[in-house]
Amino acid sequence: MIQSVLDPGGPEAARILQLAVTLFIGAAVIFGLVCVAMIAAIYGPRRMRETLASRRFVIGAGIFFPVVTLSALLVYGLWVMRASIAEARAPADVRIEVSGEQWWWRVAYVTREGTRIEEANELRVPVGRGVEINLSSPDVIHSFWIPALGGKIDMIPGRTNVMRVKAEREGVYRGQCAEYCGGPHALMAFDVIALEAGAFEAWLAAAKNAPSRPEAAASGRDLFNASGCGACHAIRGTEAAGRIGPDLSRVGGRRTIAAGTLPTNAQNIARFISDAQHVKPGNLMPPFRIFSDEERIAISEFLMSLR
Amino acid sequence: MRWLSKTLHWAAEHPCRAVGVASGAAAVGIPIGALLFAWSGAYSVAASRGHWHVVELFLRFGMENSVRVRAPDHPPADLDDPDMIRLGAAHFHGGCAFCHGAPGTRPNPVVQAMLPSPPDLQDQARVWSDGELFWIVRNGLKYAGMPAWPAQSRDDEVWAVVAFTRKLPQLDAAAYERLALGVADVRPGDARELATSESDPDGVGACARCHGAEGSGPASTLVPLLHGQPREWLLRSLRDYATGARQSGIMQPLAAALTDDAAQKLAAYYARLAPPASPAPVAGEPDIEAGARLASEGVPQAAIPACLNCHGPDRSPQFPRLAGLSARYIATQLHAWKNGKEGASATHAIMAPIARRLDDRQIAQAAAFFASQPAGGGAAP
C-alpha cells in the first residue's frame, strides 16, 4: 500500500513500527490484566478481594510495576532509535529542500555543485541512499509526513527542520500535510517516488534542463504566456518565471496535480484551470473562465507535454 | 341595554381580566378588520386621485425621518471635483432625467402622473443633506417609484451623482447640455429621421458622452479610455455589464439596452480608434518608479503577481491594456474591489483576490505607473 505505517518502506518507518507494535501488544496485555483484576475486585471471593485491596498490592502493582515496565520501555525505545540518530549524523547523499506553502509543496533539489532544481508537489529519491530533507515554511505551520518512510516533522515559519529519509525499495510512497494549515489542508498531499540509483541520477540530470516539448503544443504555450500564467508559474526555458505558484516545468510527468488532488491528465488540468475553486476550494489559484474549450484543451495539452 | 351595564359592572369588578379580554379582542379583531377593509376595496389606490392629506403627511413624515436616521454623516471631501460632477452629469442624463427632468426640457406628462411624482431636483434637492441624498440614490424609496442603485457595491458611483445633483441648481439649459453630452454631437435630425427614430434626439445612448470618440478622450478622469483597447475585452465588458456580472450602476443600464450586434460594433469601433495624446502624468517620480517595479515583478511573498504579465501590450486580448488609463480610474477600480465590489464575471474572479491583496500605497503606485505610460504602447513585462 502506498500510504501505510503498517507497510514500512524504509528503516525509519520499520523502527517506528517495531516500537509501536511492542507498545501495543504490551499495553494490550496490561489492559487485560487490569480488567481481570477489576472483575476480581468486584466479584471475586473475599480473600482475593482483600488481597487486591491491600497496601502491598496497590504499591507493588500500582507503583513498582509501572516504574519497571516503563523504564524498560524507555531503554528499549532509546536502543531502537539509536540507529536513527546514527543515520542522522552520517552525511547525506541527496539534499532536498521542501517548503510547505499554502497549499502545495515547493521542492528544490540541491546538487553537490550547489545548483537548485525547482520542482513542486512530488519528490524523487534514490533507493537505499540517505536523503536529507530541509523543511521550512513561509506562511503557517505545516507538517511533512510520509507514513511508509518515517515519522512527521513540522515545518515552522522562521525555522528549518531537518529530516532523514531512506527508501529501501522502489515504488511510490504517498505523504501528506499533517498539521492543519487552512481550508485546503485536506487536499495537500504529495508523492515520493523511489527510483533505483542510476535512474534517479539520470532524472536529476535531465530535470536541470528545460523540458523538451513538441512544436505541436506551440499554441498552448503561446496562450499560456499571453494569459499571464507565467505571473505565478515558472517553466524552465521559457519566459514564465513566476514563483507564487508551483513550478510547472515537469508537470506532465507528475502523478497528480494540485498537490495530490487529481490524477494528472489533460481533462483534469483543463478542469483545474477553469474551476480551481470547485476542485480545491480556498486555494490561491483563481478560476480562469476566460478560455474557450479549444483554448483550454490547447493549454492542457501543452502542460501535459512538459515531462 | 342591560347587557351593557352588566358588562361594565363586570369590568369594574375585574379590571385586569377586562383589560385582557379587550386586548385579545383587539389583537384578533384589528387584523381581521384590516383584512376585510382591504378585501372590500373601499380604499382607492388610484394614483390619479392623490393621497388624503393626512396620509400624505404621515408617509412623508415617516420617509424623512427614516432617511435622516440612516444617512451617512460624513460625505467624501471631493463632491465639488469637476471629474465627479461630469461623471454624475453623464449618468444623470441617461438614468435620472427621464423622471426628474433636466434644465431646458419639459417635464414628461407620464412621469408627472406618478404618485408621488418625482421632484424637480433643481429646487427640491436642497432640503436634503449630502449624506441623505446619497442614501436615497443608493437605496431608493419604498412606496415611491425611486429605484435603488443597480450596483449595490458601487458607492463611489453614487457619490458622483450626488456631486452633480449639488451642481444642478446652478445650471441653465446650455450649461447642462455641455456637461451631460460632452463631445457627443447630437444633431436635431430631419423630419424623416425624427419620425422613424433613426436619430436619437436625446443622445442618451451615446457612448461618446463619457468615453469620447475620434480625437477626444474621456470627459472625466473617472471614466476609462476605450480607444485602442482589445476588441475582445471591450465586448466581454459590455456583455458582463449587460448581464450584471460586472457591477456598475452607470454601465449596466446602458449595456443592457444594447443588442449584441450593437455591442460588437461598438467594441470594434473603439478598438480601432487611436488614443488621443495624453497629458503629462500628475503623480511624482517615486510612485512611478515603485509602480514600475510592482508592475514588472509583483510581490511574490504577498502572492501579488506582476501586473504586466496580464496587462502588458502583447498579452491576451481578453484582458484590458492599462497603459495610458488615468491614475484616478485605475485607483478607483482597485479600491472598489477592496471595498467589497462583487461580480460574477470571469475577469472579476481573477482580479478581485489580487486587488484585495494590495494596500493603498501599492494601488497609488500601480496607478501612477500605468498612467505615465503612453496609451496603446507601454512596457512589456
XYZ file of C-alpha atoms in Angstrom:
688
model
C 0.000 0.000 0.000
C 1.415 3.401 -0.814
C 0.499 5.263 2.362
C 0.528 2.990 5.380
C 2.504 2.935 8.603
C 1.902 -0.805 8.667
C 3.840 -1.282 5.445
C 7.206 0.355 6.050
C 9.342 1.097 3.006
C 12.388 2.288 4.858
C 14.382 1.618 8.039
C 12.994 4.570 9.986
C 9.416 3.515 9.435
C 10.373 -0.068 10.268
C 11.821 1.046 13.596
C 8.756 3.108 14.425
C 6.506 0.181 13.556
C 8.583 -2.138 15.726
C 8.230 0.194 18.706
C 4.575 0.714 18.038
C 3.814 -2.998 17.880
C 5.746 -3.647 21.097
C 3.890 -0.847 22.806
C 0.555 -2.021 21.502
C 0.990 -5.667 22.493
C 2.421 -4.776 25.873
C -0.356 -2.331 26.545
C -2.957 -4.865 25.470
C -1.572 -7.451 27.871
C -1.512 -4.987 30.753
C -5.015 -3.878 29.886
C -6.162 -7.462 30.022
C -4.589 -7.921 33.452
C -6.198 -4.733 34.724
C -9.612 -5.879 33.505
C -9.178 -9.239 35.200
C -8.116 -7.529 38.419
C -11.096 -5.201 38.241
C -13.552 -8.069 37.804
C -11.893 -9.984 40.591
C -12.049 -6.954 42.850
C -15.798 -6.706 42.340
C -16.960 -10.307 42.036
C -14.138 -12.389 43.437
C -14.025 -14.368 46.728
C -13.391 -12.383 49.900
C -9.750 -13.315 50.290
C -8.950 -12.326 46.759
C -10.700 -9.018 47.218
C -8.806 -8.333 50.425
C -5.512 -9.091 48.719
C -6.311 -6.795 45.875
C -7.204 -4.010 48.276
C -4.100 -4.385 50.419
C -1.451 -1.709 50.543
C 1.246 -4.113 49.357
C -0.677 -4.934 46.257
C -1.518 -1.333 45.447
C 2.056 -0.148 45.873
C 3.502 -3.167 44.132
C 1.204 -3.259 41.177
C 0.498 0.485 41.014
C 3.966 1.950 41.522
C 6.699 -0.666 41.175
C 5.254 -2.469 38.219
C 4.705 0.716 36.076
C 8.133 2.102 37.001
C 9.849 -1.115 35.990
C 7.798 -1.582 32.828
C 8.094 1.997 31.606
C 11.800 2.159 32.348
C 12.283 -0.999 30.357
C 10.253 0.507 27.568
C 12.307 3.707 27.656
C 15.561 1.827 27.430
C 14.221 -0.354 24.665
C 12.930 2.692 22.761
C 16.241 4.512 23.002
C 18.079 1.403 21.900
C 15.848 1.044 18.855
C 16.154 4.720 17.927
C 19.960 4.825 18.207
C 20.105 3.708 14.630
C 18.071 6.775 13.612
C 20.479 9.057 15.412
C 23.445 7.423 13.728
C 21.836 7.818 10.348
C 21.069 11.474 11.002
C 24.748 12.093 11.726
C 26.050 10.458 8.564
C 26.413 12.738 5.537
C 23.509 12.524 3.160
C 23.817 11.626 -0.484
C 20.962 13.773 -1.638
C 19.672 17.052 -0.258
C 16.169 18.275 -0.912
C 14.595 21.476 0.370
C 10.873 21.353 0.843
C 8.926 24.482 1.723
C 5.336 23.999 2.801
C 3.235 26.711 1.170
C -0.474 27.198 1.396
C -1.458 24.631 -0.004
C 1.280 22.939 -2.006
C 4.878 21.817 -1.684
C 7.755 23.829 -3.084
C 10.524 21.282 -3.712
C 14.119 22.104 -4.615
C 16.866 19.548 -5.233
C 20.233 20.939 -4.170
C 23.004 19.235 -6.122
C 26.551 18.818 -4.862
C 27.619 21.689 -7.089
C 25.096 23.885 -5.342
C 22.622 24.311 -8.177
C 18.955 24.267 -7.292
C 16.411 22.433 -9.363
C 12.923 23.747 -8.646
C 10.040 21.335 -8.608
C 6.705 21.036 -6.887
C 4.397 18.548 -5.187
C 6.442 15.424 -5.909
C 9.785 14.102 -4.619
C 12.085 11.640 -6.287
C 14.614 9.809 -4.121
C 17.212 7.123 -4.829
C 16.636 3.690 -3.309
C 18.962 2.678 -0.494
C 20.622 6.084 -0.074
C 20.052 8.577 2.721
C 18.169 11.713 1.746
C 18.294 14.846 3.864
C 15.163 16.956 3.634
C 15.256 20.542 4.887
C 11.770 21.594 5.917
C 10.587 25.184 6.208
C 7.533 27.309 5.574
C 6.978 30.955 4.655
C 3.437 31.223 5.975
C 1.929 28.917 8.619
C 2.897 25.652 10.304
C 2.618 22.613 8.048
C 3.830 19.089 8.793
C 5.670 16.766 6.434
C 4.676 13.145 6.790
C 5.427 10.119 4.649
C 3.831 7.314 6.706
C 5.572 4.477 4.902
C 9.010 6.023 5.276
C 9.105 7.685 8.675
C 7.555 9.984 11.234
C 6.277 13.505 10.718
C 8.141 16.746 11.311
C 6.588 20.191 11.471
C 7.522 22.917 9.009
C 7.633 26.046 11.114
C 7.930 29.581 9.728
C 11.297 31.066 10.573
C 12.953 27.721 11.242
C 14.442 24.911 9.200
C 13.871 21.376 10.481
C 15.920 18.528 9.080
C 14.569 15.073 8.359
C 16.290 11.909 7.162
C 14.577 9.561 4.791
C 15.743 6.368 3.160
C 13.599 4.212 0.944
C 14.586 0.536 0.852
C 12.627 -0.483 -2.196
C 11.440 1.081 -5.413
C 7.919 2.342 -5.573
C 5.600 5.220 -4.834
C 5.002 6.404 -1.314
C 2.318 8.958 -0.585
C 2.730 11.654 2.015
C 0.514 14.447 3.212
C 0.417 17.574 5.291
C -0.172 16.608 8.901
C -0.809 19.997 10.525
C -3.953 21.981 9.826
C -2.911 24.938 7.721
C -6.154 26.366 6.406
C -9.122 25.146 4.354
C -7.454 23.085 1.619
C -5.217 21.338 4.153
C -7.177 18.170 3.407
C -6.077 18.383 -0.231
C -2.363 18.901 0.380
C -0.609 15.613 -0.339
C 2.450 14.584 -2.309
C 4.111 11.518 -3.790
C 7.608 10.258 -3.106
C 8.892 8.154 -5.966
C 11.832 5.928 -5.077
C 13.946 5.166 -8.112
C 16.881 2.864 -8.480
C 20.049 4.966 -8.036
C 21.027 5.156 -11.699
C 17.527 6.126 -12.798
C 17.476 8.823 -10.147
C 20.732 10.365 -11.304
C 19.516 10.332 -14.882
C 16.292 12.014 -13.921
C 18.093 14.674 -11.904
C 20.433 15.449 -14.770
C 17.525 15.815 -17.186
C 15.462 17.887 -14.751
C 18.065 20.635 -14.735
C 17.303 21.420 -18.352
C 14.245 22.872 -19.915
C 11.645 20.242 -20.685
C 11.573 19.115 -24.273
C 8.247 19.784 -25.886
C 6.964 19.091 -29.342
C 6.103 22.035 -31.571
C 2.552 20.726 -31.777
C 1.985 22.265 -28.355
C 3.078 25.740 -29.515
C -0.403 27.265 -29.491
C -0.914 26.131 -25.921
C 2.440 27.566 -24.956
C 1.616 30.927 -26.555
C -1.735 31.035 -24.788
C -0.035 30.145 -21.507
C 2.310 33.100 -21.816
C -0.227 35.580 -23.188
C -2.788 34.828 -20.485
C -0.466 35.723 -17.651
C 0.052 32.180 -16.318
C 3.763 32.955 -16.110
C 2.996 35.564 -13.464
C 2.613 32.801 -10.876
C 4.075 29.665 -12.505
C 7.564 29.000 -13.854
C 8.576 26.765 -16.752
C 12.320 26.370 -17.257
C 13.457 27.546 -20.643
C 10.516 29.871 -21.236
C 9.738 33.422 -20.184
C 7.400 32.085 -17.494
C 9.235 32.676 -14.218
C 6.595 33.202 -11.561
C 7.308 31.979 -8.053
C 3.920 32.446 -6.467
C 2.547 29.055 -7.523
C 4.016 25.606 -8.247
C 6.786 25.182 -10.805
C 5.278 23.561 -13.888
C 8.447 22.607 -15.762
C 7.672 18.896 -15.492
C 4.019 18.902 -14.572
C 3.068 16.465 -17.342
C 5.263 13.795 -15.773
C 3.794 14.034 -12.285
C 1.323 11.510 -10.950
C -1.023 14.133 -9.551
C -1.784 17.826 -9.845
C -2.804 20.343 -7.205
C -0.738 18.589 -4.532
C -2.237 15.160 -4.738
C -5.779 16.285 -5.505
C -6.383 14.905 -9.014
C -4.529 12.417 -11.239
C -2.529 14.183 -13.939
C -4.242 14.107 -17.297
C -5.375 16.705 -19.813
C -9.015 16.733 -18.668
C -8.093 17.278 -15.036
C -5.658 20.034 -15.900
C -8.331 21.715 -18.023
C -10.806 21.342 -15.197
C -8.414 22.855 -12.690
C -7.687 25.825 -14.936
C -11.313 26.833 -15.283
C -12.685 25.584 -11.990
C -9.867 25.555 -9.458
C -12.124 26.813 -6.688
C -14.528 23.887 -7.024
C -11.767 21.306 -7.194
C -9.791 22.702 -4.254
C -11.918 25.399 -2.545
C -9.953 28.209 -0.954
C -6.691 27.616 -2.772
C -4.868 30.631 -4.165
C -5.458 29.982 -7.868
C -8.490 31.883 -9.186
C -10.736 30.177 -11.752
C -9.845 31.114 -15.347
C -13.160 31.030 -17.178
C -11.934 33.304 -19.956
C -10.892 30.460 -22.267
C -12.931 28.745 -24.925
C -12.946 24.945 -24.806
C -10.378 24.726 -27.607
C -8.073 27.135 -25.784
C -8.313 25.191 -22.550
C -7.530 21.936 -24.294
C -4.554 23.554 -26.044
C -3.110 24.786 -22.751
C -3.726 21.433 -21.061
C -2.011 19.544 -23.854
C 0.903 21.948 -23.675
C 1.234 21.308 -19.933
C 0.896 17.554 -20.411
C 3.771 17.688 -22.891
C 6.137 19.056 -20.218
C 7.901 15.956 -18.936
C -79.097 47.846 27.240
C -78.896 45.775 30.384
C -76.143 43.699 28.862
C -74.090 46.874 28.580
C -74.430 47.861 32.208
C -73.834 44.292 33.283
C -70.662 44.207 31.214
C -69.428 47.490 32.618
C -70.108 46.303 36.149
C -68.195 43.133 35.468
C -65.302 45.149 34.054
C -65.210 47.420 37.072
C -65.034 44.425 39.388
C -62.400 42.553 37.379
C -60.241 45.257 35.808
C -57.276 43.021 34.874
C -59.457 40.425 33.251
C -61.288 43.180 31.400
C -58.054 44.614 30.007
C -57.011 41.124 28.970
C -60.257 40.405 27.187
C -60.200 43.789 25.451
C -56.582 43.310 24.294
C -57.316 39.848 22.979
C -60.350 41.096 21.119
C -58.281 43.903 19.581
C -55.411 41.547 18.652
C -57.805 39.356 16.760
C -60.246 41.972 15.602
C -57.915 44.597 14.199
C -56.120 42.319 11.695
C -59.428 40.776 10.643
C -60.897 44.217 10.270
C -57.931 45.379 8.219
C -58.215 42.291 6.015
C -61.895 42.891 5.457
C -61.215 46.557 4.701
C -58.619 45.681 2.077
C -60.778 42.884 0.636
C -63.719 45.193 0.304
C -61.790 47.529 -1.973
C -63.197 50.519 -0.164
C -59.787 52.258 -0.198
C -58.917 53.714 -3.595
C -55.356 53.097 -4.733
C -55.732 55.393 -7.721
C -52.654 57.459 -8.406
C -54.932 59.811 -10.286
C -56.813 60.719 -7.100
C -53.809 61.565 -4.952
C -53.418 60.798 -1.267
C -55.622 62.078 1.519
C -53.728 64.961 3.010
C -53.287 63.164 6.335
C -51.934 60.039 4.651
C -49.527 62.121 2.598
C -48.264 63.955 5.671
C -47.788 60.685 7.515
C -45.923 58.986 4.678
C -43.675 61.990 4.183
C -43.032 62.232 7.921
C -42.043 58.579 8.069
C -39.853 58.775 4.972
C -37.942 61.881 6.007
C -37.195 60.520 9.443
C -36.159 57.124 8.120
C -33.741 58.715 5.655
C -32.364 61.081 8.257
C -31.635 58.238 10.685
C -29.903 56.047 8.104
C -27.988 58.580 6.069
C -24.187 58.635 6.473
C -22.872 61.658 8.326
C -19.565 62.198 6.582
C -19.640 62.668 2.821
C -16.314 62.490 0.974
C -14.430 65.733 0.527
C -14.361 65.734 -3.251
C -18.021 66.440 -4.052
C -17.078 69.619 -5.919
C -14.443 67.892 -8.033
C -15.162 68.533 -11.743
C -14.439 64.896 -12.707
C -17.049 63.666 -10.252
C -19.556 66.232 -11.488
C -19.028 65.329 -15.144
C -19.438 61.630 -14.456
C -22.582 62.311 -12.441
C -23.915 64.577 -15.176
C -23.463 61.967 -17.889
C -25.246 59.327 -15.832
C -27.984 61.770 -14.778
C -28.829 62.451 -18.405
C -29.435 58.795 -19.159
C -30.584 57.460 -15.797
C -32.388 60.242 -13.942
C -33.528 62.976 -16.333
C -36.367 60.861 -17.735
C -38.248 61.119 -14.429
C -36.757 64.133 -12.719
C -36.442 66.331 -15.768
C -33.456 68.473 -16.712
C -32.881 72.162 -17.286
C -34.356 73.134 -20.633
C -36.604 70.098 -21.105
C -40.326 69.909 -20.427
C -41.431 67.534 -17.686
C -42.735 64.217 -19.008
C -46.522 64.012 -18.529
C -46.443 60.234 -17.995
C -43.922 60.660 -15.217
C -45.834 63.561 -13.709
C -48.827 61.271 -13.287
C -46.886 59.056 -10.852
C -47.756 59.201 -7.171
C -45.605 60.527 -5.600
C -44.311 62.345 -8.641
C -40.542 62.686 -8.930
C -39.491 66.053 -7.557
C -37.735 68.662 -9.656
C -34.229 68.349 -8.274
C -33.269 71.885 -9.163
C -35.473 73.140 -6.296
C -36.029 70.149 -4.096
C -32.587 68.645 -3.675
C -31.613 71.372 -1.244
C -33.863 70.032 1.523
C -31.577 67.027 1.858
C -28.009 66.865 3.164
C -25.301 65.254 1.017
C -25.435 62.061 3.047
C -29.223 61.893 2.776
C -29.125 62.367 -0.985
C -26.546 59.585 -1.161
C -28.767 57.276 0.843
C -31.807 57.936 -1.318
C -29.938 57.449 -4.592
C -28.242 54.310 -3.347
C -31.221 52.615 -1.730
C -34.255 54.043 -3.496
C -37.516 54.591 -1.648
C -40.290 52.136 -0.840
C -43.820 53.022 -1.954
C -42.347 55.513 -4.399
C -41.026 54.949 -7.885
C -37.462 55.808 -6.866
C -35.291 52.818 -7.781
C -32.217 51.655 -5.869
C -28.766 51.893 -7.405
C -28.394 48.787 -9.621
C -24.886 48.028 -8.330
C -25.149 47.938 -4.554
C -21.397 47.589 -4.083
C -20.505 50.779 -6.022
C -20.894 53.637 -3.546
C -18.226 55.547 -5.448
C -20.588 55.984 -8.420
C -23.438 57.178 -6.212
C -21.284 59.963 -4.779
C -20.614 61.184 -8.333
C -24.375 61.515 -8.853
C -24.695 63.393 -5.555
C -21.883 65.718 -6.644
C -23.783 66.534 -9.828
C -27.091 66.952 -8.029
C -25.494 69.656 -5.905
C -24.292 71.436 -9.033
C -27.620 71.126 -10.835
C -29.363 74.212 -9.369
C -26.615 76.414 -10.843
C -27.031 75.108 -14.389
C -29.093 76.546 -17.197
C -30.082 74.515 -20.248
C -26.911 75.229 -22.206
C -24.557 74.506 -19.312
C -26.449 71.289 -18.579
C -26.139 70.149 -22.192
C -22.417 70.793 -22.199
C -21.911 68.702 -19.066
C -24.303 65.928 -19.961
C -23.484 65.481 -23.609
C -19.754 66.138 -23.576
C -18.350 65.704 -27.061
C -21.373 63.743 -28.289
C -22.668 65.581 -31.317
C -26.460 65.299 -31.241
C -27.903 66.870 -34.316
C -31.636 67.683 -34.453
C -32.171 65.374 -37.481
C -34.530 65.919 -40.378
C -38.223 65.171 -40.206
C -37.985 61.647 -41.660
C -35.210 60.713 -39.247
C -37.208 62.071 -36.342
C -40.371 60.338 -37.496
C -38.727 56.945 -37.924
C -36.475 57.433 -34.855
C -33.334 56.901 -36.870
C -31.636 59.565 -34.780
C -31.690 59.651 -31.004
C -32.560 63.278 -30.232
C -31.508 62.987 -26.580
C -28.215 61.275 -27.239
C -28.877 59.176 -24.134
C -27.220 56.066 -25.545
C -24.165 57.851 -26.955
C -21.002 56.309 -25.511
C -19.112 59.414 -26.575
C -20.824 61.470 -23.848
C -18.431 59.914 -21.325
C -15.869 57.958 -23.327
C -15.220 60.425 -26.149
C -14.799 59.431 -29.787
C -12.385 60.289 -32.627
C -9.805 62.753 -31.424
C -11.198 63.232 -27.925
C -10.739 61.183 -24.796
C -12.967 60.590 -21.763
C -14.863 63.541 -20.328
C -13.750 62.698 -16.780
C -10.686 61.036 -15.263
C -13.124 58.668 -13.570
C -14.069 57.259 -16.998
C -11.739 54.759 -18.706
C -10.107 55.359 -22.079
C -11.551 52.827 -24.528
C -9.513 53.876 -27.559
C -7.237 51.075 -28.691
C -8.371 48.543 -26.090
C -8.594 44.962 -27.424
C -11.899 44.318 -29.148
C -12.487 41.045 -27.264
C -12.007 42.813 -23.946
C -14.467 45.602 -24.811
C -17.052 43.074 -25.981
C -16.582 40.935 -22.872
C -17.036 44.025 -20.671
C -20.228 45.088 -22.425
C -21.681 41.598 -22.146
C -20.730 41.350 -18.460
C -22.312 44.737 -17.755
C -25.440 43.756 -19.646
C -25.972 40.633 -17.557
C -24.964 42.315 -14.298
C -21.969 40.022 -13.937
C -19.916 43.193 -13.687
C -21.213 45.767 -11.228
C -21.722 49.364 -12.251
C -24.907 51.346 -11.792
C -23.799 53.589 -14.649
C -22.758 50.970 -17.222
C -25.280 48.212 -16.518
C -28.380 50.049 -17.785
C -26.519 51.293 -20.864
C -25.084 47.885 -21.752
C -28.393 46.135 -21.136
C -30.007 48.419 -23.695
C -27.592 47.310 -26.426
C -28.275 44.396 -28.721
C -25.354 42.002 -29.067
C -24.881 43.229 -32.628
C -24.599 46.835 -31.407
C -22.145 45.732 -28.721
C -19.951 44.016 -31.330
C -19.973 47.134 -33.500
C -19.131 49.448 -30.606
C -16.327 47.186 -29.405
C -14.824 47.130 -32.897
C -15.237 50.902 -33.220
C -13.380 51.801 -30.058
C -10.736 49.127 -30.608
C -9.833 50.794 -33.905
C -9.605 54.353 -32.546
C -6.175 55.824 -31.961
C -5.777 57.076 -28.403
C -5.682 60.868 -28.108
C -2.423 62.454 -26.952
C -2.332 62.027 -23.209
C -1.467 64.838 -20.801
C 1.634 64.580 -18.627
C 1.230 62.354 -15.558
C 0.361 64.120 -12.318
C 1.968 61.816 -9.722
C 5.507 62.422 -8.521
C 8.500 60.320 -9.563
C 8.920 57.888 -6.613
C 5.432 56.492 -7.072
C 6.032 55.838 -10.754
C 9.311 54.027 -10.093
C 7.831 51.925 -7.323
C 4.838 51.245 -9.544
C 7.117 50.100 -12.356
C 8.723 47.568 -10.010
C 5.342 46.379 -8.800
C 4.074 46.053 -12.353
C 7.027 44.050 -13.631
C 7.914 41.945 -10.564
C 4.829 41.830 -8.390
C 5.258 40.946 -4.728
C 5.701 37.135 -4.611
C 5.732 36.998 -0.804
C 2.257 38.508 -0.742
C 1.054 36.383 -3.683
C 0.683 39.525 -5.828
C 1.576 38.657 -9.436
C 3.248 41.207 -11.720
C 0.562 43.322 -13.430
C 2.303 43.367 -16.790
C 2.060 39.582 -17.149
C -1.614 40.007 -17.994
C -1.942 43.728 -18.731
C 1.124 44.232 -20.914
C 0.791 45.311 -24.542
C 1.294 41.881 -26.134
C -0.915 39.869 -23.782
C -4.230 38.157 -24.207
C -6.956 40.316 -25.800
C -9.273 39.093 -23.060
C -7.520 41.485 -20.653
C -7.510 45.304 -20.795
C -4.376 47.308 -21.507
C -3.691 49.570 -18.581
C -1.101 51.852 -20.207
C -2.494 55.349 -20.565
C -5.563 54.904 -18.361
C -5.979 57.717 -15.867
C -4.449 57.068 -12.447
C -7.744 58.022 -10.839
C -9.687 55.436 -12.828
C -7.232 52.622 -12.041
C -7.167 53.548 -8.365
C -10.983 53.779 -8.212
C -11.415 50.303 -9.692
C -8.827 48.712 -7.395
C -10.348 50.425 -4.354
C -13.815 49.317 -5.448
C -12.670 45.714 -5.170
C -11.153 46.357 -1.772
C -14.397 47.992 -0.645
C -16.371 44.894 -1.490
C -17.291 45.149 -5.169
C -18.812 41.807 -6.123
C -19.238 40.264 -9.538
C -19.871 37.064 -11.418
C -17.693 37.767 -14.451
C -14.699 35.612 -15.335
C -12.324 38.554 -15.063
C -13.683 39.566 -11.652
C -12.889 36.058 -10.406
C -9.263 36.569 -11.413
C -8.728 40.200 -10.372
C -10.739 40.534 -7.153
C -8.453 38.349 -4.979
C -5.367 40.082 -6.414
C -6.761 43.598 -5.862
C -7.724 42.719 -2.293
C -4.113 41.839 -1.501
C -2.876 45.311 -2.495
C -2.533 48.033 0.108
C -3.381 51.694 -0.544
C 0.209 52.652 -1.301
C 0.649 49.885 -3.844
C -2.596 50.924 -5.535
C -1.365 54.514 -5.839
C 1.980 53.329 -7.220
C 0.494 50.981 -9.801
C -1.981 53.649 -10.883
C 0.765 56.260 -11.237
C 2.951 53.910 -13.257
C 0.306 52.898 -15.767
C -0.941 56.456 -16.126
C 2.592 57.531 -17.026
C 2.803 55.019 -19.866
C 1.675 56.071 -23.364
C -1.704 54.614 -24.274
C -1.539 51.887 -26.879
C 2.106 51.128 -26.128
C 3.989 50.870 -22.916
C 6.420 48.497 -21.249
C 6.446 44.762 -21.806
C 6.908 42.534 -18.755
